[in-house]
Every structure is written in C-alpha cells, then in structure tokens.
Short mmCIF file of C-alpha atoms in Angstrom, two decimals:
data_model
loop_
_atom_site.label_atom_id
_atom_site.label_comp_id
_atom_site.label_asym_id
_atom_site.label_seq_id
_atom_site.Cartn_x
_atom_site.Cartn_y
_atom_site.Cartn_z
CA MET A 895 -18.93 -3.25 8.83
CA ASP A 896 -19.39 -5.92 6.18
CA LEU A 897 -17.27 -5.38 3.09
CA PHE A 898 -20.20 -5.45 0.69
CA ASN A 899 -22.00 -2.73 2.67
CA LEU A 900 -19.15 -0.38 1.79
CA ILE A 901 -19.58 -0.54 -1.97
CA ASP A 902 -21.63 1.77 -4.13
CA SER A 903 -21.99 2.39 -7.86
CA ASP A 904 -18.49 3.91 -8.16
CA SER A 905 -16.36 1.67 -5.95
CA THR A 906 -13.31 -0.40 -6.76
CA ILE A 907 -12.13 -3.20 -4.47
CA LEU A 908 -8.43 -4.01 -4.62
CA THR A 909 -6.91 -7.24 -3.32
CA PRO A 910 -3.34 -8.54 -2.95
CA ASN A 911 -3.96 -11.49 -5.31
CA ARG A 912 -6.31 -13.05 -7.86
CA ARG A 913 -7.52 -15.78 -5.51
CA LEU A 914 -8.98 -13.36 -2.98
CA ALA A 915 -10.54 -11.26 -5.74
CA ALA A 916 -12.26 -14.34 -7.18
CA THR A 917 -13.39 -15.53 -3.74
CA LEU A 918 -14.95 -12.19 -2.83
CA ALA A 919 -16.64 -11.89 -6.21
CA ASN A 920 -18.19 -15.35 -5.75
CA GLN A 921 -19.36 -14.43 -2.25
CA PHE A 922 -20.96 -11.26 -3.55
CA ASN A 923 -22.78 -13.11 -6.31
CA HIS A 924 -23.94 -15.81 -3.89
CA LEU A 925 -25.23 -13.16 -1.49
CA ASN A 926 -27.32 -11.56 -4.21
CA TYR A 927 -28.59 -14.97 -5.32
CA THR A 928 -29.68 -15.94 -1.80
CA HIS A 929 -31.52 -12.62 -1.53
CA GLU A 930 -33.38 -13.62 -4.69
CA ASN A 931 -32.15 -10.65 -6.66
CA THR A 932 -32.78 -11.09 -10.37
CA CYS A 933 -29.89 -8.85 -11.44
CA TRP A 934 -27.13 -6.82 -9.83
CA GLN A 935 -24.15 -4.74 -10.76
CA SER A 936 -20.95 -6.78 -10.96
CA LEU A 937 -18.24 -5.99 -8.47
CA ASP A 938 -15.31 -3.97 -9.75
CA ILE A 939 -12.75 -6.08 -7.94
CA LEU A 940 -9.23 -6.99 -9.02
CA PRO A 941 -5.67 -7.36 -7.69
CA LEU A 942 -3.80 -4.11 -7.08
CA PRO A 943 -1.19 -4.72 -9.86
CA ASN A 944 -3.96 -5.34 -12.39
CA TRP A 945 -5.72 -2.14 -11.37
CA LEU A 946 -2.52 -0.17 -11.92
CA GLN A 947 -2.18 -1.68 -15.39
CA ARG A 948 -5.80 -0.78 -16.13
CA LEU A 949 -5.24 2.83 -15.06
CA TRP A 950 -2.21 2.99 -17.34
CA LEU A 951 -4.09 1.55 -20.31
CA GLU A 952 -6.95 4.00 -19.79
CA TYR A 953 -4.51 6.89 -19.59
CA SER A 954 -2.56 5.66 -22.65
CA SER A 955 -5.68 5.36 -24.76
CA SER A 956 -6.60 9.00 -24.04
CA GLU A 957 -3.19 10.47 -24.86
CA ILE A 958 -2.21 11.64 -28.33
CA SER A 959 1.49 12.08 -27.57
CA SER A 960 4.01 9.25 -27.57
CA ILE A 961 3.44 6.84 -24.68
CA PRO A 962 6.12 4.58 -23.18
CA LEU A 963 5.71 0.85 -23.74
CA LEU A 964 4.75 -1.06 -20.62
CA LEU A 965 6.80 -4.25 -20.66
CA THR A 966 5.04 -7.51 -19.99
CA ASP A 967 6.41 -9.74 -17.25
CA ASN A 968 7.97 -12.02 -19.88
CA GLN A 969 9.63 -9.12 -21.69
CA LYS A 970 10.98 -7.83 -18.40
CA ASN A 971 12.33 -11.27 -17.50
CA ILE A 972 14.08 -11.57 -20.86
CA LEU A 973 15.66 -8.13 -20.51
CA TRP A 974 17.16 -9.05 -17.13
CA ASP A 975 18.42 -12.31 -18.59
CA VAL A 976 20.10 -10.51 -21.51
CA ILE A 977 21.74 -7.97 -19.20
CA LEU A 978 23.26 -10.67 -17.03
CA ARG A 979 24.45 -12.75 -19.96
CA HIS A 980 26.30 -9.73 -21.39
CA SER A 981 27.81 -8.83 -18.05
CA PRO A 982 31.48 -9.74 -17.38
CA ALA A 983 30.34 -11.04 -13.98
CA SER A 984 28.22 -13.72 -15.69
CA GLN A 985 31.37 -15.75 -16.37
CA LEU A 986 31.38 -16.61 -12.67
CA LEU A 987 27.72 -17.58 -12.55
CA LEU A 988 26.62 -21.20 -12.73
CA GLN A 989 22.91 -20.42 -13.14
CA VAL A 990 22.43 -17.19 -15.05
CA ARG A 991 18.64 -17.44 -15.45
CA GLU A 992 18.10 -18.10 -11.75
CA THR A 993 20.44 -15.26 -10.80
CA ALA A 994 18.66 -12.93 -13.22
CA SER A 995 15.35 -13.79 -11.55
CA LEU A 996 16.79 -13.03 -8.10
CA ALA A 997 18.27 -9.74 -9.31
CA GLU A 998 14.94 -8.76 -10.87
CA SER A 999 13.10 -9.53 -7.61
CA ALA A 1000 15.63 -7.52 -5.62
CA HIS A 1001 15.22 -4.55 -7.95
CA ASP A 1002 11.42 -4.78 -7.67
CA LEU A 1003 11.71 -4.82 -3.88
CA LEU A 1004 13.85 -1.69 -3.92
CA LYS A 1005 11.20 0.09 -6.01
CA LEU A 1006 8.37 -0.98 -3.70
CA TRP A 1007 10.24 0.30 -0.66
CA LYS A 1008 11.40 3.46 -2.45
CA ILE A 1009 15.09 2.70 -1.94
CA PRO A 1010 17.31 4.32 -4.60
CA LEU A 1011 20.14 2.50 -6.32
CA SER A 1012 22.45 5.11 -4.84
CA ASP A 1013 21.76 3.82 -1.33
CA PRO A 1014 25.09 3.30 0.53
CA ALA A 1015 24.03 -0.23 1.54
CA LEU A 1016 24.40 -1.31 -2.10
CA VAL A 1017 28.15 -0.78 -2.12
CA THR A 1018 29.02 -2.66 1.07
CA THR A 1019 29.80 -5.98 -0.66
CA GLU A 1020 31.14 -7.09 -4.02
CA ASP A 1021 27.89 -8.91 -4.80
CA SER A 1022 25.76 -5.86 -4.03
CA GLN A 1023 27.98 -3.71 -6.26
CA VAL A 1024 27.54 -6.14 -9.16
CA PHE A 1025 23.77 -6.11 -8.61
CA GLN A 1026 23.85 -2.31 -8.57
CA GLU A 1027 25.52 -2.29 -12.00
CA TRP A 1028 22.95 -4.74 -13.39
CA ALA A 1029 20.09 -2.65 -12.04
CA LYS A 1030 21.54 0.57 -13.47
CA GLN A 1031 21.91 -1.12 -16.85
CA PHE A 1032 18.29 -2.30 -16.68
CA GLN A 1033 17.02 1.20 -15.95
CA LYS A 1034 19.29 2.76 -18.58
CA THR A 1035 18.04 0.32 -21.24
CA CYS A 1036 14.42 1.06 -20.38
CA GLN A 1037 14.96 4.81 -20.52
CA LYS A 1038 16.80 4.56 -23.85
CA ASN A 1039 13.99 2.58 -25.47
CA ASN A 1040 11.12 4.44 -23.80
CA TRP A 1041 10.04 1.36 -21.86
CA ILE A 1042 8.45 1.22 -18.43
CA TYR A 1043 7.90 -1.77 -16.15
CA ASN A 1044 5.39 -2.96 -13.55
CA THR A 1045 7.15 -1.79 -10.38
CA GLU A 1046 7.77 1.63 -11.94
CA LEU A 1047 4.09 2.06 -12.74
CA PRO A 1048 2.93 3.28 -9.28
CA ASP A 1049 5.40 6.18 -9.38
CA ILE A 1050 4.35 7.16 -12.91
CA LEU A 1051 0.65 6.95 -12.09
CA THR A 1052 1.16 9.01 -8.93
CA GLU A 1053 2.58 11.79 -11.09
CA LYS A 1054 -0.31 11.57 -13.57
CA ILE A 1055 -2.87 11.62 -10.73
CA GLU A 1056 -1.26 14.76 -9.32
CA LEU A 1057 -1.62 16.34 -12.77
CA GLY A 1058 -5.30 15.35 -12.91
CA LYS A 1059 -4.82 13.05 -15.90
CA ILE A 1060 -6.11 9.84 -14.29
CA HIS A 1061 -9.79 9.11 -13.68
CA LEU A 1062 -10.27 7.53 -10.26
CA PRO A 1063 -13.28 5.83 -8.68
CA LYS A 1064 -14.95 7.74 -5.86
CA LYS A 1065 -14.18 4.92 -3.43
CA ILE A 1066 -11.15 2.60 -3.34
CA ILE A 1067 -11.42 -0.31 -0.90
CA MET A 1068 -8.22 -2.13 0.05
CA ALA A 1069 -9.27 -5.61 1.15
CA GLY A 1070 -7.11 -8.24 2.84
CA PHE A 1071 -3.66 -6.66 2.65
CA THR A 1072 -1.27 -7.75 5.40
CA GLU A 1073 1.16 -5.03 4.34
CA ILE A 1074 1.20 -2.15 1.90
CA SER A 1075 4.54 -0.97 0.58
CA PRO A 1076 5.66 2.66 0.91
CA GLN A 1077 5.39 3.04 -2.86
CA HIS A 1078 1.73 1.94 -2.89
CA THR A 1079 0.99 3.90 0.29
CA PHE A 1080 2.21 7.09 -1.40
CA LEU A 1081 0.07 6.32 -4.46
CA LEU A 1082 -3.05 5.80 -2.33
CA GLU A 1083 -2.40 8.99 -0.38
CA THR A 1084 -2.21 10.81 -3.71
CA CYS A 1085 -5.55 9.25 -4.69
CA GLU A 1086 -7.05 10.62 -1.47
CA LYS A 1087 -5.69 14.09 -2.17
CA ALA A 1088 -7.26 13.86 -5.64
CA GLY A 1089 -10.69 13.25 -4.08
CA ALA A 1090 -11.01 9.46 -3.91
CA ARG A 1091 -12.00 7.93 -0.59
CA VAL A 1092 -9.62 5.10 0.36
CA ILE A 1093 -10.94 2.50 2.82
CA TYR A 1094 -8.75 -0.16 4.41
CA TYR A 1095 -10.85 -3.25 5.09
CA ASN A 1096 -8.95 -5.91 7.07
CA ALA A 1097 -5.80 -4.24 5.78
CA LYS A 1098 -2.92 -2.47 7.47
CA ARG A 1099 -2.54 1.05 6.20
CA HIS A 1100 0.96 1.66 7.47
CA ILE A 1101 3.83 -0.63 8.39
CA GLU A 1102 5.30 0.38 11.72
CA SER A 1103 8.55 -0.34 13.48
CA ILE A 1104 10.42 -1.46 10.36
CA LYS A 1105 14.03 -0.42 9.95
CA LYS A 1106 16.54 -1.06 7.18
CA ILE A 1107 19.98 -2.28 8.20
CA SER A 1108 22.89 -3.77 6.28
CA LEU A 1109 24.72 -6.88 7.42
CA LEU A 1110 28.05 -8.13 6.22
CA ASP A 1111 28.66 -11.82 5.60
#
C-alpha cells in the first residue's frame, strides 16, 4: 500500500532523519498539486527524535509541578567535555574533546540498546572501566541538577504514556527505518498498548539474530 494512503486526519509519520521527512513532505504536496487540489491538510511528519522532544514539550507545558530540564545537544556536549577535563584520566588524553564525543556516543548507544552501566562487559578492560566512571558521573550530575537528556527521553516518555499523561495520535507510521533500537521498540509497543496504531512502512520492526559479545584487545 502507498504510504500516503495510510494517513488520516490523526496520523503522524516518523522518519529516521530530516532529509527523508522533507522528501516525503514534498512528494505529498506534489501529489496533491498534480491532482489539482486547491488545499490539503499538511502532513504531520518529522524525525523520531524531534517527535519525542515534541511529546516532552507538550507534556511539560501541561504540568504544574517541577519539570526536569531537557538538555540541548550543545549543553550535553559541554557537560561531557567538563566531566572528562576534571577526570584524573584526562591527563593521559591527547584529544579531550574528541574523546568526550566518543564517550558520549558510547553512552547514547548503551541507552538505545538498554544496556545498563553495571553490565559486566564494561569492566573487562581499563578503558571500559574509565568510560564507566565518566558515564556514572554524567548520570549523577544530571540527577543532581534535575536534568534529562535526549537518549533518556524515550524511557521517560514510556513511563508517562503508561500513566496516561501523554496524548498520542491515533496512528503512528514508521517510515524508512532500517533498524529500530530496543529502547524505541519498547516505547512504540507502549504506544500500541495505550491505543495508538503503529504501522511499519518499509521499516523493520524487530532486529533479529543480534548478540552482544565482548572482545579483549
């Protein structure tokens, strides 16, 4: 079935990136133009991370109680940089900023794949142990200051959806995803349980035959 035949008045299309979202929006507008429509409802289409941020902003605006601050990407980058520069291990680093970026990416990946910092694989090497300390310091700093960050957002929103505090569209269409992380899969399953219909269009719903192993240098 064609993607645009799946949409209705309460549908949201999610993509893995901005480029695909823009391309599909242009195709939809062109299709309506060629059919000589004089007006049409704009597509609600955006990248998955942006949709999560929108859900959080909508939830935040409706809450009276104190709400954690969602760090911007730049604020998050700076926090990782500060943590590494104050770490005793930084004396051995030649490129602190680059290492901070790698550590941040590794931490994000752990969140997406729902791997805890207590995983035994993180103590198998000296480097992984140092990373583990950096990551714990990052999380501790965020908790102390009531900050949250982008890769923590799916877990927080999942909890709010379960409590019925998040308004969802009736139909969520996942378009063009080659893989969907366990963290996002769990979020989407929670959306389905809450009554939203989730459709995977040219997207893989589950990742099969993937195993996690640790290798020593």
